[in-house]
Short mmCIF file of C-alpha atoms in Angstrom, two decimals:
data_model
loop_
_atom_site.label_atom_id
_atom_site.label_comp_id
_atom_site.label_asym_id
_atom_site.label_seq_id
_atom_site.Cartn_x
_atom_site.Cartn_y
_atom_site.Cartn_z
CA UNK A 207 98.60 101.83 95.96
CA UNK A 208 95.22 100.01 97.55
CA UNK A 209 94.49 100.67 100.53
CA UNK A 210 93.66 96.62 100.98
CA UNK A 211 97.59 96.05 99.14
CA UNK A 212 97.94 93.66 96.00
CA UNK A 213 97.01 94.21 92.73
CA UNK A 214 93.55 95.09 91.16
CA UNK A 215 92.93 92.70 87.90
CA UNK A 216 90.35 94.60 86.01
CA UNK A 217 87.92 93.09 83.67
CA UNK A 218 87.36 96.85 82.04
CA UNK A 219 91.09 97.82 81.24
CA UNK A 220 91.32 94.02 79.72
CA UNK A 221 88.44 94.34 77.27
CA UNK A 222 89.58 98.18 76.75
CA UNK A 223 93.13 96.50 75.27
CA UNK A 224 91.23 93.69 73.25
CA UNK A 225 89.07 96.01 71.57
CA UNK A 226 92.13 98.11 70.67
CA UNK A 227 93.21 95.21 69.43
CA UNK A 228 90.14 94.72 67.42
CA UNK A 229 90.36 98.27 65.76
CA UNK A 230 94.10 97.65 65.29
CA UNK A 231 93.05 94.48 63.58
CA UNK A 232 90.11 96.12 61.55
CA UNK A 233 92.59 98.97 60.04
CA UNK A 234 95.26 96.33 58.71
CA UNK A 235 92.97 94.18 57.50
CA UNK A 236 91.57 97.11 55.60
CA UNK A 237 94.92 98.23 54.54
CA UNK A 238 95.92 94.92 53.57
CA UNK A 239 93.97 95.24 50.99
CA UNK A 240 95.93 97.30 49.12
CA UNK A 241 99.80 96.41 50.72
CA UNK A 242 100.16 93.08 51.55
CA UNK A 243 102.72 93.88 54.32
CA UNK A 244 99.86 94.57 56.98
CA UNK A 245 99.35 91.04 56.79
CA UNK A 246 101.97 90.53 59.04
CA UNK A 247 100.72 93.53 61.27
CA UNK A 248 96.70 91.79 61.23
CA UNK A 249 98.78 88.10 62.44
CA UNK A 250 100.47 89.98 65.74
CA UNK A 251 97.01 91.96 66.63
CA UNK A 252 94.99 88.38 65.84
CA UNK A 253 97.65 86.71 68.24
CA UNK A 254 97.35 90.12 70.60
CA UNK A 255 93.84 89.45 70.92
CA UNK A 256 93.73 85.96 71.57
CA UNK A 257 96.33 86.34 74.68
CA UNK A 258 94.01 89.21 76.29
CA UNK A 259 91.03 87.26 76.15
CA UNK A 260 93.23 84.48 78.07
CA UNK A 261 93.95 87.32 80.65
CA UNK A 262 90.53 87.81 81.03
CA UNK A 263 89.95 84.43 81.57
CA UNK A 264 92.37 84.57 84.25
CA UNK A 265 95.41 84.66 84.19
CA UNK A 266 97.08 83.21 87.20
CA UNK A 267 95.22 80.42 87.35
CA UNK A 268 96.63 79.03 90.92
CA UNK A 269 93.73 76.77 92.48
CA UNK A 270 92.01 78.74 95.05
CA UNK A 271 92.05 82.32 93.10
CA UNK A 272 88.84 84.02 91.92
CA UNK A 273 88.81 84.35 87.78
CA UNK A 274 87.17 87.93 86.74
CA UNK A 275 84.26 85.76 85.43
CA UNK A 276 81.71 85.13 88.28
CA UNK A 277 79.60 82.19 86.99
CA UNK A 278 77.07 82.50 90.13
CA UNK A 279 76.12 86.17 89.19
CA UNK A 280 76.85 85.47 85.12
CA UNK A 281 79.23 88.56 85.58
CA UNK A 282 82.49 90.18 85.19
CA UNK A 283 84.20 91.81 87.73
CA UNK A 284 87.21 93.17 88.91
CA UNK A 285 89.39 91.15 91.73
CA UNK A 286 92.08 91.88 94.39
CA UNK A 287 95.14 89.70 93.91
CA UNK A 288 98.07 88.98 96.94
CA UNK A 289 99.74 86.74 94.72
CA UNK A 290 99.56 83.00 95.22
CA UNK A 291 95.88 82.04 95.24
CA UNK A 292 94.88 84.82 97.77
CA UNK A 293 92.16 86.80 95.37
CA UNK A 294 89.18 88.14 96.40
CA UNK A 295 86.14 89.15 93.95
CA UNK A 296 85.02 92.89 94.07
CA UNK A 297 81.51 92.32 93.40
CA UNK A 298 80.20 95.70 92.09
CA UNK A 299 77.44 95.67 89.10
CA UNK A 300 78.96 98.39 87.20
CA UNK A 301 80.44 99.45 83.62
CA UNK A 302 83.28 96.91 84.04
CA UNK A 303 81.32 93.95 83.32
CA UNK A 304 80.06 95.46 80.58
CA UNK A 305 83.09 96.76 78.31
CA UNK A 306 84.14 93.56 77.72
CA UNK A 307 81.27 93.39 74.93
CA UNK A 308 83.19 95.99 72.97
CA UNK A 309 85.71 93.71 71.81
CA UNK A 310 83.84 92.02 69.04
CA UNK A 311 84.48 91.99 65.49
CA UNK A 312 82.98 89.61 62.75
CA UNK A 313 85.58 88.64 59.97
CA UNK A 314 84.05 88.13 56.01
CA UNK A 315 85.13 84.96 54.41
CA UNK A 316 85.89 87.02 51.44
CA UNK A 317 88.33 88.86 53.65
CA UNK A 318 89.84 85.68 54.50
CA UNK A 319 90.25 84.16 50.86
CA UNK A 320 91.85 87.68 49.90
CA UNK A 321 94.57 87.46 52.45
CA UNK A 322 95.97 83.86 52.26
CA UNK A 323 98.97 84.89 54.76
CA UNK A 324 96.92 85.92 57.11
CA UNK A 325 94.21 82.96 56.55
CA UNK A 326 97.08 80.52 57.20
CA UNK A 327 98.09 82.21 60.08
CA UNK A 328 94.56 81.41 61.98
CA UNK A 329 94.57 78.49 60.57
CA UNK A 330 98.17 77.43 62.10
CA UNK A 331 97.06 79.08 65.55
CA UNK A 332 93.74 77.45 65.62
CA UNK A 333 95.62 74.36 65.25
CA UNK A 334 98.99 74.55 66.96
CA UNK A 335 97.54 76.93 70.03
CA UNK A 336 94.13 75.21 71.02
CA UNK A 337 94.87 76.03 74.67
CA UNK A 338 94.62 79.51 73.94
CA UNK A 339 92.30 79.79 70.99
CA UNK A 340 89.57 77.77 72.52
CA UNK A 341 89.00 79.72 75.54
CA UNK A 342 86.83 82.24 76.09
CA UNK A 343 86.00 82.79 72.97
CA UNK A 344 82.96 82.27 70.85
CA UNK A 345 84.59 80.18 68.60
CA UNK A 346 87.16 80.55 66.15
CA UNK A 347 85.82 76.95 64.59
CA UNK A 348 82.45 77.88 64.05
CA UNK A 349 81.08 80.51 61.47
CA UNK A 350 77.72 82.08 61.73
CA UNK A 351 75.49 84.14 59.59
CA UNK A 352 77.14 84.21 55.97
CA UNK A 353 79.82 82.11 56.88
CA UNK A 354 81.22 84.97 59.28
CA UNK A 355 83.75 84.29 61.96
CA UNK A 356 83.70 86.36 64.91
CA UNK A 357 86.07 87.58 67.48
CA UNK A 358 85.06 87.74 70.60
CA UNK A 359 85.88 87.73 74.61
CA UNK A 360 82.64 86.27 75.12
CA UNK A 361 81.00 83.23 73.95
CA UNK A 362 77.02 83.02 73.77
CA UNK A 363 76.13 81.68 77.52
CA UNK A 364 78.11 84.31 78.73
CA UNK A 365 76.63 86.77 76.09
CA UNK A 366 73.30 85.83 76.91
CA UNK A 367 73.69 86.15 81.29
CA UNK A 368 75.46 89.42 80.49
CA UNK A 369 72.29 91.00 78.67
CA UNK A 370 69.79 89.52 80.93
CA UNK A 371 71.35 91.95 83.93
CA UNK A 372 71.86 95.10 81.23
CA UNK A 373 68.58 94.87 79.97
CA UNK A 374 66.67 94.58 83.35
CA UNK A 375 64.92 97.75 84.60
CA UNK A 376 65.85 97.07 88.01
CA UNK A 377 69.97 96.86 87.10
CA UNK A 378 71.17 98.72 84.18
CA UNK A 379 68.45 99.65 81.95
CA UNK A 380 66.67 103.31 82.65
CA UNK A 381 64.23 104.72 80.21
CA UNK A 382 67.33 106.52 78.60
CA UNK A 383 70.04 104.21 78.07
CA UNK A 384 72.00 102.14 79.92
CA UNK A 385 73.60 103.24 82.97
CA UNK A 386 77.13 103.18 84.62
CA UNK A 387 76.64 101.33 87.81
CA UNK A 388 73.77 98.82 88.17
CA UNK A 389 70.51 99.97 90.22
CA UNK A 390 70.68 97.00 92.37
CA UNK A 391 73.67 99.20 93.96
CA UNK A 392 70.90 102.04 95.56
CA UNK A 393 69.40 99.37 98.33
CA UNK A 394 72.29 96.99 98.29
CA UNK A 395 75.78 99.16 98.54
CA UNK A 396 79.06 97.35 98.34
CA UNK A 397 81.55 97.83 100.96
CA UNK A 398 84.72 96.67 101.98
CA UNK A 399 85.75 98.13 105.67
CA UNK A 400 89.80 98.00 105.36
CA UNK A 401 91.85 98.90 108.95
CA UNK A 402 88.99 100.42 110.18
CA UNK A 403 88.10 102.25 107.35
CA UNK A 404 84.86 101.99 105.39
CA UNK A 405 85.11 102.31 101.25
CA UNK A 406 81.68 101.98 100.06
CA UNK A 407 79.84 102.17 96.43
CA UNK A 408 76.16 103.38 95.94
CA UNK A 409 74.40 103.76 93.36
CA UNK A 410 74.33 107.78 92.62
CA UNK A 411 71.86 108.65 89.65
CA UNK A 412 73.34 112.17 89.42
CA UNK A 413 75.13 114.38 91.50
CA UNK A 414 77.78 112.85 94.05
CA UNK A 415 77.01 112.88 97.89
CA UNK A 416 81.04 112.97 98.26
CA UNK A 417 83.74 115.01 97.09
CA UNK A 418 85.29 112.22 94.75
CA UNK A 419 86.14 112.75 91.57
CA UNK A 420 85.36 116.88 91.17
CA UNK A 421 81.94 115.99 93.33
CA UNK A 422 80.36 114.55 90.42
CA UNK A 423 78.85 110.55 90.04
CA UNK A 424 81.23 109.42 86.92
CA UNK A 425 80.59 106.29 86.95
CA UNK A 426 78.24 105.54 90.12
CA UNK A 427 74.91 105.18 88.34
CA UNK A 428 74.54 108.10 85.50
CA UNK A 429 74.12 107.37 81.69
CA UNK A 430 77.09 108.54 79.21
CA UNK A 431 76.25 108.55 75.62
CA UNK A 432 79.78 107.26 74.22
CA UNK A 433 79.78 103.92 76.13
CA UNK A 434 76.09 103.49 74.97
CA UNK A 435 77.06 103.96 71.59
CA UNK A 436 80.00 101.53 72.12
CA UNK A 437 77.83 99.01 73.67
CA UNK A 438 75.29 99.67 70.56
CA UNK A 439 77.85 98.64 68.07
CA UNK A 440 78.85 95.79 69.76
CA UNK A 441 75.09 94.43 69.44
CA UNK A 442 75.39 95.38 66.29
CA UNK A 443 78.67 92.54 65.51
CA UNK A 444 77.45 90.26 67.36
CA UNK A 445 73.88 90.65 65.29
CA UNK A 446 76.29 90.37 61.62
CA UNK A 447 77.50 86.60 63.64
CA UNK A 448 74.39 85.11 65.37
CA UNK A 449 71.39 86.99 62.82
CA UNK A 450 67.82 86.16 63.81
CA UNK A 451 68.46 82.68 65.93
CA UNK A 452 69.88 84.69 68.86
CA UNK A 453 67.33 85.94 70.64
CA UNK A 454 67.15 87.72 74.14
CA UNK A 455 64.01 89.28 76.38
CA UNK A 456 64.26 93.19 76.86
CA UNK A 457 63.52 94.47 78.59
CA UNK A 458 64.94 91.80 81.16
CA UNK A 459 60.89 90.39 82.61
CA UNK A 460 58.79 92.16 80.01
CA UNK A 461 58.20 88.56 77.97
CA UNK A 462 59.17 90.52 75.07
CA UNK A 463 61.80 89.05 73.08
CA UNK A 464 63.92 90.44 70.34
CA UNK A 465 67.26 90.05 68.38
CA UNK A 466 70.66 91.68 68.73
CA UNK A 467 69.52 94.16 66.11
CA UNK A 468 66.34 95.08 67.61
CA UNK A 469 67.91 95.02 71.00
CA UNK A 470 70.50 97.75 69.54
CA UNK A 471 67.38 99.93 67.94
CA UNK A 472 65.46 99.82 71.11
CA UNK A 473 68.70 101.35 73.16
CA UNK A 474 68.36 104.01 70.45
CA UNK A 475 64.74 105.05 70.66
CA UNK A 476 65.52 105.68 74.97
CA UNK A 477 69.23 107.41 74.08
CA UNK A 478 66.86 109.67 71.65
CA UNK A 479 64.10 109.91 74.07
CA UNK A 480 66.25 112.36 76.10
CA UNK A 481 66.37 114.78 73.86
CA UNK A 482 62.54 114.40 72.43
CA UNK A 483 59.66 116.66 73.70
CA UNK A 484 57.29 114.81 75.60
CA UNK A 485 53.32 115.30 75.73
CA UNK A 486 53.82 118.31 78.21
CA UNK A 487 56.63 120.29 75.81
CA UNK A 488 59.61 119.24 77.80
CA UNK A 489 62.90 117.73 77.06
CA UNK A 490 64.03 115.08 79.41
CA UNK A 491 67.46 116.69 79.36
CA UNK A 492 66.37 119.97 80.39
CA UNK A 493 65.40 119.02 83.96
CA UNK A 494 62.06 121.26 84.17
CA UNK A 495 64.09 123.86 83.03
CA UNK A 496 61.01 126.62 81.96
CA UNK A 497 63.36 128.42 80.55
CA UNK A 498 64.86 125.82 78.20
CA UNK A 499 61.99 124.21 77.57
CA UNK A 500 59.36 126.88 76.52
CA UNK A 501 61.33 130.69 76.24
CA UNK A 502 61.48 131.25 72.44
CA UNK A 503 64.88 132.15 72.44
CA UNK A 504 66.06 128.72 73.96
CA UNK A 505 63.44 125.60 73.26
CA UNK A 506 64.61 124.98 69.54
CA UNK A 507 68.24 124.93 70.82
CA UNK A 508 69.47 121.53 72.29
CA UNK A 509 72.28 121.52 74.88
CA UNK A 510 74.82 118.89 74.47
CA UNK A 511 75.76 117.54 78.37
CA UNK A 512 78.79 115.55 79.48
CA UNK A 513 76.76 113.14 81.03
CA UNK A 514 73.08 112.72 81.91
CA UNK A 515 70.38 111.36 85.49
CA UNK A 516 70.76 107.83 85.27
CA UNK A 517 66.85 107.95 86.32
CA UNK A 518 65.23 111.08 84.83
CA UNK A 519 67.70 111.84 81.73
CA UNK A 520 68.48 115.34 83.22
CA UNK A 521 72.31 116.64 81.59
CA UNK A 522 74.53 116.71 83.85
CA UNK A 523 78.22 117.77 84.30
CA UNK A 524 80.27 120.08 81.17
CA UNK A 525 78.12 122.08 78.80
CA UNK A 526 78.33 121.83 76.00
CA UNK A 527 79.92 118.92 75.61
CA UNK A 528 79.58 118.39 71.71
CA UNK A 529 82.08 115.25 71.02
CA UNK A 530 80.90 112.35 72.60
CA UNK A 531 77.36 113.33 73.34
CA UNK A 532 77.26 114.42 69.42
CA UNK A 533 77.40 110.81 68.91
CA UNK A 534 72.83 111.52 69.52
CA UNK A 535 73.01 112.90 65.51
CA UNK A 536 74.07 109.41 63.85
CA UNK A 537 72.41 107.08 66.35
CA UNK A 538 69.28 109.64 64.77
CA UNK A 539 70.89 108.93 61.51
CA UNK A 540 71.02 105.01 61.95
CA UNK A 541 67.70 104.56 63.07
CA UNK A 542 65.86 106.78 60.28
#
C-alpha cells in the first residue's frame, strides 16, 4: 500500500508491457512466415499494443486528472490516482520516462504484403478504431524510410523533448552512458512530506546514503548497462523509420547535431569508455584500483559489475556480473 493511499499509474510498467508486446509481435510475425496461424496471434498483440499505448495516454481520462505525459516538462512520469479526477503528478526525472522508448518496432512492407490476414487486420483497425489508433502514436498512416511503418508509444514531438533531457550533461547523460535518475535530482530533490513523514529522492551516483534497497542506489542516479543497451536499440528503430531527416543535438547544448544512428553510436563509444584505458593506464571501472589497474596478474582481466558511478564509471554492486553487463562485447561488436 502507499503511504499517500490510491493507486500509482506508472509510465515504466506501461511501456515495459508494450514492448512485450512488441517482442510478442516480432516472434509471430517471424513465425508467420512459415505457419500462417500466428497471424491470428500477431492481430491480438497489434490490438494489445495499441490499448497500452492508450493507457499510457491516460487512461481515466476524468477532467481534472493529471495524464502520465507532462507537456510543461516534455516528460513522462508516474502519478498518484484517488479515483475520480483526484491525481497528482510525481515529478521525478528518472528511468520511467525513459522506458517508454523501448516499445518501438518498424514493420517492412514486404512483411505486410506476405501476411494479407494480418495486413487486413490493421487495415480494419486503422479504420474502424481511429479513437484508439490515432493516439499516441507516431502514426500508423504514415510510412517512413523505405516505406516502413512503425510502432510506437511516442510520436516525434514527444520523441524529440524526450532526447533533449537524456542527452543533456546536466540530466541524464554522464561520460559513460546514460544514467538512472536525472542529475537535476542532486541540487533539486523531490519530496513529498505525507502525515508528517518526509519521502524524499536524490540523486545518488553510487552508493546509497540509506538502507533502501540492500544499501545500494538502484535506480537513484547510477548507470546499468542493460537499459542502455535497451535504450540503444530503440534509437536504432526509430533510425530504420525517420533515417537521416530526424535530427537531434547531443549532447543536449553542444550545437552538435546528429541522427538517431549516430546518437546510438555515440552512447556506445561512453558505455565502452568504461572499460578503455585512459592516458594514465587506468580503467574507469576500476575506481583507482592500483591493483587492478597496473599488477600483472590483474590489468588484462576486466571485471564485469552489476552496475556502475553514474559520474566516474566506477563498478559497483555484484561481481562478476557477466549477463547483462556482457551486453559491453556486442555493443564492441556493433560499433567495429
Amino acid at each position: 500500500p502507499l503511504p499517500t493511499g490510491g493507486t500509482l499509474e506508472q509510465a515504466d510498467s506501461t511501456g515495459w508491457m508494450g514492448f512485450f508486446c512488441i517482442c510478442m509481435l516480432n516472434i509471430c510475425l517471424e513465425l508467420a512466415k512459415h505457419r500462417r496461424v500466428y497471424e491470428d496471434m500477431a492481430c491480438k498483440f497489434f490490438e494489445h499494443f495499441i490499448a497500452i499505448s492508450d493507457a499510457l495516454r491516460y487512461r481515466h481520462g476524468e477532467e481534472g486528472s493529471k495524464p502520465l505525459w507532462n507537456e510543461e516538462d516534455g516528460f513522462f512520469y508516474d502519478a498518484v490516482t484517488w479515483g475520480g479526477p483526484w491525481s497528482r503528478q510525481m515529478p521525478v526525472r528518472s528511468l520511467v520516462g525513459l522506458i517508454p522508448l523501448y516499445a518501438t518496432c518498424t514493420i517492412e512492407p514486404q512483411v505486410l504484403d506476405r501476411l494479407p490476414t494480418f495486413k487486413k487486420r490493421v487495415e480494419w483497425f486503422m479504420e474502424h478504431r481511429k479513437e484508439l489508433a490515432g493516439r499516441n502514436l507516431a502514426s500508423l498512416e504514415r510510412r517512413g524510410r523505405g516505406n516502413r511503418m512503425l510502432l510506437a508509444l511516442v510520436d516525434e514531438d514527444k520523441l524529440r523533448r524526450i532526447l533533449q533531457r537524456m542527452l543533456d550533461p546536466a540530466e541524464f547523460l554522464s561520460d559513460y552512458g546514460i544514467r538512472s535518475l536525472s542529475k537535476y535530482h542532486k541540487d533539486h530533490p523531490y519530496s513529498w512530506t505525507v502525515n508528517g513523514h518526509e519521502y524524499k529522492v536524490a540523486y545518488l551516483p553510487g552508493e546509497s546514503d540509506s538502507g533502501l534497497f540492500g544499501g545500494n542506489s538502484n535506480w537513484r542516479g547510477c548507470n546499468w548497462m542493460a537499459v542502455n543497451f535497451l535504450l540503444i536499440e530503440s534509437l536504432l528503430r526509430f533510425y530504420m523509420f525517420y533515417g537521416d531527416k530526424f535530427r537531434v543535438e547531443c549532447p543536449t547544448g553542444s550545437g552538435v547535431e546528429m541522427n538517431l544512428a549516430h546518437v546510438a553510436e555515440h552512447l556506445q563509444h561512453r558505455l565502452m569508455g568504461m572499460f578503455i584505458r585512459d592516458k594514465h593506464g587506468r580503467r574507469p571501472i576500476n575506481g583507482g584500483c592500483d591493483l587492478t589497474d597496473f599488477d600483472e596478474s590483474w590489468a588484462d582481466y576486466v571485471w564485469f559489475y552489476e552496475y556502475f558511478d553514474g559520474d566516474t564509471g566506477r563498478g559497483l554492486g555484484a561481481t562478476h556480473q557477466t549477463g547483462w553487463t556482457g551486453l559491453i562485447a556486442k555493443i564492441i561488436h556493433d560499433t567495429g
